[in-house]
Each structure stands twice: as C-alpha cells, then as structure tokens.
Coordinates of C-alpha atoms and ligand atoms in Angstrom, one line a residue:
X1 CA -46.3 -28.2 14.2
X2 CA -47.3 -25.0 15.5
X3 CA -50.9 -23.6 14.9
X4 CA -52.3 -20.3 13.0
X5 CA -56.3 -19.8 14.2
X6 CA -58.7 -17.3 12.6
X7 CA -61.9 -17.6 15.0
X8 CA -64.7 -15.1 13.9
X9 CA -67.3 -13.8 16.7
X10 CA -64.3 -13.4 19.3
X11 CA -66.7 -11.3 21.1
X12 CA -69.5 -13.5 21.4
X13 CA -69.8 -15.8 24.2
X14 CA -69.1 -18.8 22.7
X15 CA -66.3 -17.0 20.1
X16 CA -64.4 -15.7 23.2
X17 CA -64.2 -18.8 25.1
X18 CA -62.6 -20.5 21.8
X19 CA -60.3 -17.8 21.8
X20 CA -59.3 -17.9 25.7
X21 CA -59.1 -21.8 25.4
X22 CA -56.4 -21.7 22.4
X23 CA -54.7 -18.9 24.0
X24 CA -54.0 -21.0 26.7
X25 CA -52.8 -23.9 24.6
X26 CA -48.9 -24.1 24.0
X27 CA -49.1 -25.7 20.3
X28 CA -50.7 -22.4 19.2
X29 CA -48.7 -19.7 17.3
X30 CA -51.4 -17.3 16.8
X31 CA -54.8 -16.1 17.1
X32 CA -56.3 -14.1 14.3
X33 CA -59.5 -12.7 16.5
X34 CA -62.6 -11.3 14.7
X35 CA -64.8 -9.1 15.4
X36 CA -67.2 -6.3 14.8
X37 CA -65.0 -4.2 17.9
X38 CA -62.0 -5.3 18.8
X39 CA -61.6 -7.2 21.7
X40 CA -59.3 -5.9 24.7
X41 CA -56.4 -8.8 25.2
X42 CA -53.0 -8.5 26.3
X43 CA -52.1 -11.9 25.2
X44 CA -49.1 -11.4 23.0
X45 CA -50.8 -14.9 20.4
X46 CA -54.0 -12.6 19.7
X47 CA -54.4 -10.6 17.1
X48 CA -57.7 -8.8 16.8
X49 CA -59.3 -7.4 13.5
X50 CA -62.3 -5.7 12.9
X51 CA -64.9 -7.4 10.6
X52 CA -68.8 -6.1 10.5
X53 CA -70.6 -8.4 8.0
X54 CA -72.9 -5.3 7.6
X55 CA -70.3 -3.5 6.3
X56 CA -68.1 -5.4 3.5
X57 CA -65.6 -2.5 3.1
X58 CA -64.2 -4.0 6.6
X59 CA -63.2 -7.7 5.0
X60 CA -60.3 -5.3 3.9
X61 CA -58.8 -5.2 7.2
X62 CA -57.8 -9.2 6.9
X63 CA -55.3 -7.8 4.3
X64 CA -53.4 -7.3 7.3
X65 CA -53.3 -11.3 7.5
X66 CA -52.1 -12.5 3.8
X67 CA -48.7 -12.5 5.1
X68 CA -49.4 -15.9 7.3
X69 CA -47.6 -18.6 6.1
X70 CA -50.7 -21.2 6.8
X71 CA -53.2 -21.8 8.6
X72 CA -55.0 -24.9 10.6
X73 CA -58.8 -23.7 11.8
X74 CA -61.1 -21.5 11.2
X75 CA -64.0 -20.7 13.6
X76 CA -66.6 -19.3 12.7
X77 CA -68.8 -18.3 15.8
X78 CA -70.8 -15.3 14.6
X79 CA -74.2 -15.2 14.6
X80 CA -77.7 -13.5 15.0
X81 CA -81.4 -14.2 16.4
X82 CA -82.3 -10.6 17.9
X83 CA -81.6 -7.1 18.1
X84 CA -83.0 -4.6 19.5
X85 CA -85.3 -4.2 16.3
X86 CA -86.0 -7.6 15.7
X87 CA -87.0 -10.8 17.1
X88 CA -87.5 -14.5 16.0
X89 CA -90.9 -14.6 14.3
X90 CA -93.8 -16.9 15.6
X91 CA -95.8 -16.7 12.3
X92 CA -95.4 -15.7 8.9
X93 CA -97.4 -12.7 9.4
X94 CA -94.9 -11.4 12.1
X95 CA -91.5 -11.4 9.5
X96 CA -89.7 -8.5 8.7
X97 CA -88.1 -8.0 5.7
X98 CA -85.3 -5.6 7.4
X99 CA -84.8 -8.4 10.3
X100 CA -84.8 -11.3 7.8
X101 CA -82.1 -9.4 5.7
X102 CA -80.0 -8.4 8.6
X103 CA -80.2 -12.5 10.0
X104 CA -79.3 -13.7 7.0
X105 CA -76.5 -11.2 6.8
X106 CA -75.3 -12.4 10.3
X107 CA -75.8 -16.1 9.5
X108 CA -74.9 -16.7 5.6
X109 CA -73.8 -14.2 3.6
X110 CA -71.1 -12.9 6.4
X111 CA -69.7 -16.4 7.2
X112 CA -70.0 -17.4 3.6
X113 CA -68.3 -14.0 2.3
X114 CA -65.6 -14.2 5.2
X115 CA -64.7 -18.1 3.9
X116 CA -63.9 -16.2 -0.1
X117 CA -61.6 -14.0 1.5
X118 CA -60.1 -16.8 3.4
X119 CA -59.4 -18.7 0.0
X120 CA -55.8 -17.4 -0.5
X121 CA -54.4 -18.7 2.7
X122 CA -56.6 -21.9 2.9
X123 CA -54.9 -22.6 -0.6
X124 CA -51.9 -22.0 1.1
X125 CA -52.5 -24.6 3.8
X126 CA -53.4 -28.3 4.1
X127 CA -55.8 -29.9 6.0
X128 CA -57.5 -26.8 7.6
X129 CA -61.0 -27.3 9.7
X130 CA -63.3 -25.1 9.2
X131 CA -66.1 -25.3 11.8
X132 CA -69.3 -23.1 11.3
X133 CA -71.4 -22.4 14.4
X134 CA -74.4 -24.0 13.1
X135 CA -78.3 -24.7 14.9
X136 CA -80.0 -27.7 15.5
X137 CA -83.3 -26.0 14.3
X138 CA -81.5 -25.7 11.2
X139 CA -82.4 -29.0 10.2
X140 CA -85.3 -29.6 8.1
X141 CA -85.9 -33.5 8.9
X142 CA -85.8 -32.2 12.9
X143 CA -88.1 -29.0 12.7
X144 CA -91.4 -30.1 14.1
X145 CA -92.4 -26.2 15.6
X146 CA -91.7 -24.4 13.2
X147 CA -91.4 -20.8 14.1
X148 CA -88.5 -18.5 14.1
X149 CA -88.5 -18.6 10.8
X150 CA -85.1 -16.2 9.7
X151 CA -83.0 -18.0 12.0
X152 CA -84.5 -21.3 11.3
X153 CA -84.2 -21.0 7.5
X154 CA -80.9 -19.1 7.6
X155 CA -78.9 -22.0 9.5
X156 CA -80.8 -24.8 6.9
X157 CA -79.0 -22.0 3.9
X158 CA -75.8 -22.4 6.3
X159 CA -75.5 -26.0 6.3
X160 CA -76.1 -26.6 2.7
X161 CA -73.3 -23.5 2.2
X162 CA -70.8 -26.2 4.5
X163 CA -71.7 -29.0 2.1
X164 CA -71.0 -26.9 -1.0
X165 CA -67.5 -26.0 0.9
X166 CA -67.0 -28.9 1.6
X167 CA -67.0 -30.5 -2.2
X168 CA -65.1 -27.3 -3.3
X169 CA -62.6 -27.4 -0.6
X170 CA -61.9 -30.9 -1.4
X171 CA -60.7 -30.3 -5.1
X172 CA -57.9 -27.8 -3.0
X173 CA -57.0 -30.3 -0.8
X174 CA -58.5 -33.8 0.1
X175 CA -57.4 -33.2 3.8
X176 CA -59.2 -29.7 4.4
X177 CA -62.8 -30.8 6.5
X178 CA -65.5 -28.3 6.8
X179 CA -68.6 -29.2 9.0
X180 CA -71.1 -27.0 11.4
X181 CA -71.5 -27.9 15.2
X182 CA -74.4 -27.2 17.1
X183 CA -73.0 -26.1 20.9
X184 CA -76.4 -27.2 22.8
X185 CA -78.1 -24.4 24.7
X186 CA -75.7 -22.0 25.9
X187 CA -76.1 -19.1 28.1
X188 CA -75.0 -15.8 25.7
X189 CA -76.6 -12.6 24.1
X190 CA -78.0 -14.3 21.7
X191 CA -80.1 -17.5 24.2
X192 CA -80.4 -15.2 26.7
X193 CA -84.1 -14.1 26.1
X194 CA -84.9 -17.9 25.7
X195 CA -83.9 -19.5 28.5
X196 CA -86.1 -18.9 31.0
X197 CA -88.5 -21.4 28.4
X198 CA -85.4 -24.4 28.1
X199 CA -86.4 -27.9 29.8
X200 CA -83.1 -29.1 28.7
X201 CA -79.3 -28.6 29.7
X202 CA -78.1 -25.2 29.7
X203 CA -74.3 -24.9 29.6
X204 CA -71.9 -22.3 30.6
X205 CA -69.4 -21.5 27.2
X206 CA -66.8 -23.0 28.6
X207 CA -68.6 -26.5 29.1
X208 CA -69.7 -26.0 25.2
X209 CA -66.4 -24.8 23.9
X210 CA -65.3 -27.4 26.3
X211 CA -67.8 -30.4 24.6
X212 CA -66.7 -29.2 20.6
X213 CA -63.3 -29.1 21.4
X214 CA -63.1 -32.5 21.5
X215 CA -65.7 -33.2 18.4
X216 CA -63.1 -30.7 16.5
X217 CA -60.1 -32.6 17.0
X218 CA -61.7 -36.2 16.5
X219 CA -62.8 -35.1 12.8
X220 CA -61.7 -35.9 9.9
X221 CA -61.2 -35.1 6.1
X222 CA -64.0 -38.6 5.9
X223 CA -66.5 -35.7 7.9
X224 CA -66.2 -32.8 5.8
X225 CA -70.1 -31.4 5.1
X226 CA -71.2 -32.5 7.9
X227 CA -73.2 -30.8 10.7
X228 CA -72.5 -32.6 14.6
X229 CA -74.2 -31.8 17.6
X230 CA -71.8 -30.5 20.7
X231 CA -71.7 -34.8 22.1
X232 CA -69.9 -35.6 18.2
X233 CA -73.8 -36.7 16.7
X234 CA -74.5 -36.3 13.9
X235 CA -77.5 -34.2 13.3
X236 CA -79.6 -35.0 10.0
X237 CA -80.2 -32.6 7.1
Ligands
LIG1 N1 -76.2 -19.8 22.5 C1 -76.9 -20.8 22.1 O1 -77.7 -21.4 22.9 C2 -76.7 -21.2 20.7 C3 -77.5 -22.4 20.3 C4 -77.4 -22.8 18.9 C5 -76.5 -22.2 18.1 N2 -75.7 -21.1 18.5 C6 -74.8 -20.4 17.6 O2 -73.6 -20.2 18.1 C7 -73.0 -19.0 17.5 C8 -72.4 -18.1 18.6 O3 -73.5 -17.6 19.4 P1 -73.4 -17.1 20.9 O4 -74.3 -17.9 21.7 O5 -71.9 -17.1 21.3 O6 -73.9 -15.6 20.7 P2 -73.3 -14.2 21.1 O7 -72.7 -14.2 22.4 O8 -74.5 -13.2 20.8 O9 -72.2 -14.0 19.9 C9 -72.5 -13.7 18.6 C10 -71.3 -13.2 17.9 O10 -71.6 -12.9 16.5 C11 -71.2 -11.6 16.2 N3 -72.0 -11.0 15.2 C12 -73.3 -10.8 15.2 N4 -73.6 -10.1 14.1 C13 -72.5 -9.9 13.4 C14 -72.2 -9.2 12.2 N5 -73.2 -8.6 11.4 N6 -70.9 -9.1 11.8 C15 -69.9 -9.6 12.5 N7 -70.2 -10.3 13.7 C16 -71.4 -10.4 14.1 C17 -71.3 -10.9 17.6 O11 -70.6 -9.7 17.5 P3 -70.9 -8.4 18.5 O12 -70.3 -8.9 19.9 O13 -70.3 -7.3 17.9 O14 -72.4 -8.3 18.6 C18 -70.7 -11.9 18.5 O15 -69.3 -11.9 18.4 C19 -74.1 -18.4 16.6 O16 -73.8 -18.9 15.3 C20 -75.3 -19.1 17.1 O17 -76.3 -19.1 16.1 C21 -75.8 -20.6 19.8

C-alpha cells in the first residue's frame, strides 16, 4: 500500500534527510513537509507547510491536509538547544526564564500541540508510527552531569508525553506505535557548538537517518511508549 508522511523539522538537518530519504523511496505517495519556512523542492511527492510552534495561528495551515485519506508516519524532528539569545545552562543560576519558555516551546508543547491537530487523520488511519526526535540526556536514570537543564528537562517532559500517547493512541487503534529515538551525535545547527567537546561517534544525517530508518520499520504496536537509541536500544526512563 502506498504511504502518506507528515515529517516536522523538514528543515533541520536530520528532518531534511528523512524527507530526501522517503522522497526517494517508490512505496511513498506523499510527503507532507513541516516547517517554520518552507523548504525549496521540486519533487512533485513533497508538499511543504508552514508551521512555527511560536506562533499557534500557523497549525491552521495543516487545514490544507484534512483531505488525506490516511496516513502511515509521522516525524517529528523539530527541536531546540540554542539561539542566538540563549544557550544550554551549566547551573541553575544561569537559566532564563525567556530561553526555558522558548525550549520548551520547541521541545514539548510544539510537538505535543502538532500531534492534537494530527488527531483527525490518525483516527482516520491504522497502525501509524509516530516517532519523536527525542535525547539521550532526557533520561533521568542516565543523567549523571547534570547541566543543560531546559533541554535536559524538556526531553524527560517529551518522553513521558510519548508514553501518555502512547496509552491514548492505543484506545484508537491497538496497531498505532508511538516511541522517541535518540539519533546519536549528529553534525546540525543544533550540535554544532558542541562538537568540538564529543569523544564519541559523530555521524553525518544521513548515517543517522540512515541508523533509525531501520529501528522505525522493525517496531511494533508491542513498542509503543518507548524511547530507542539510533542502534534499536532501548534507553531507560
Ligand atoms: N544533532 C544531534 O546531535 C542531536 C542529538 C540528540 C537529539 N537530537 C534531536 O534531533 C532533533 C533534530 O535536530 P537536528 O540536529 O536536526 O537540529 P537542526 O538541524 O537544528 O533542526 C531543528 C529543526 O527544528 C525546527 N524548529 C526549531 N524550533 C522550532 C519552532 N519553534 N517551531 C517549528 N520548528 C522549529 C528547525 O526549524 P528552522 O530550520 O526554522 O530553525 C529545524 O527544522 C531535535 O529534536 C534534537 O533535539 C539531535
């Protein structure tokens, strides 16, 4: 059967290398590609809306979308962990209540709001994935640095978000799965400050997108609320 995707963050680096790789992949109808700008493609799959979690007036433009018949993933590759205004905090005495709004705008409430105005065509649908760009420092049982606190907290509120989803979605449908991947270290906007500081791997967006592509299609409804790391691990609450 062929496939309708909605992937959110189309811009980023990891977003857009989603995007390119189910372009490129012949059981896919169409692309429904979000972002805050829309993104230049002459591919004839892609369809690209506007959507600023900033600004919730713009969730109106994926009116333009209730006219799909169903749908079988949504990506949600959006995120935040600097601006120019803000960076992650090293203490508490460093946080910023403008920063800490605008990360958990970017991180939870946008992703989270985006998923409610999903809700008509995931009813529509059966076994849809929903996959949430999640963080390995997200997870309580792993922090032992502490630091960046917005982000850090923000993906823990994410990943409890995907397990309440996940018992929600259920009650639609038993077959819809909704977990949260971490992509490892990945060279973008949002690492690139970082890395000149990373012992580990670094991969390109392709070798992540490459990596969760397989996690993605080896899940099932028996993994819904759970958050993997890019190798299929799962990484602990
Ligand atoms: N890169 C890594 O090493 C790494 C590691 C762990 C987790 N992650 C997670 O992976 C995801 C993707 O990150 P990335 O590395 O691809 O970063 P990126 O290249 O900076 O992409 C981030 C995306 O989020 C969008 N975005 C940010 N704020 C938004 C808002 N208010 N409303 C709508 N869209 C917004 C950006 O849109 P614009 O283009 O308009 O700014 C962009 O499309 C994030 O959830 C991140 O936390 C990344």
């Amino acid at each position: 059967m062929k496939e309708n995707i909605i992937i959110a963050g189309s811009s980023g680096a990891i977003g857009n290398e989603f995007t390119k790789f189910y372009a490129d992949n012949p059981v896919v109808e169409k692309i429904i590609a979000l972002s805050r700008k829309s993104i230049n493609t002459e591919h004839n799959k892609i369809q690209s809306i506007e959507i600023d979690y900033n600004n919730e007036e713009t969730f109106k433009n994926l009116d333009e979308i209730s006219n799909l018949e169903v749908i079988s993933k949504i990506i949600i590759a959006t995120g935040v962990l600097h601006s120019e205004t803000f960076k992650p905090e090293k203490s508490i005495d460093s946080i910023d209540g403008e920063g800490m709004k605008r990360v958990f705008q970017a991180n939870v409430f946008g992703p989270t709001l985006l998923v409610k105005k999903l809700l008509p065509l995931i009813k529509k649908s059966k076994g849809v994935k929903i996959v949430f760009l999640t963080a390995r420092v997200g997870s309580i049982s792993d922090n032992e640095l502490g630091g960046w606190h917005s982000y850090r907290s923000s993906k823990s509120a994410l990943n409890m978000m995907i397990k309440n989803l996940s018992i929600e979605l259920k009650r639609l449908n038993k077959e819809h799965v909704v977990i949260g991947i971490h992509p490892g270290t990945v060279k973008s906007h949002l690492s690139e400050p970082f890395l000149k500081h990373v012992k580990h791997d670094v991969f390109s967006p392709e070798e992540s997108v490459g990596f969760m592509i397989k996690v993605i299609n080896e899940i099932t409804h028996k993994d819904s609320g759970k958050c993997f790391d890019f190798s299929g691990k799962v990484i602990e609450p």
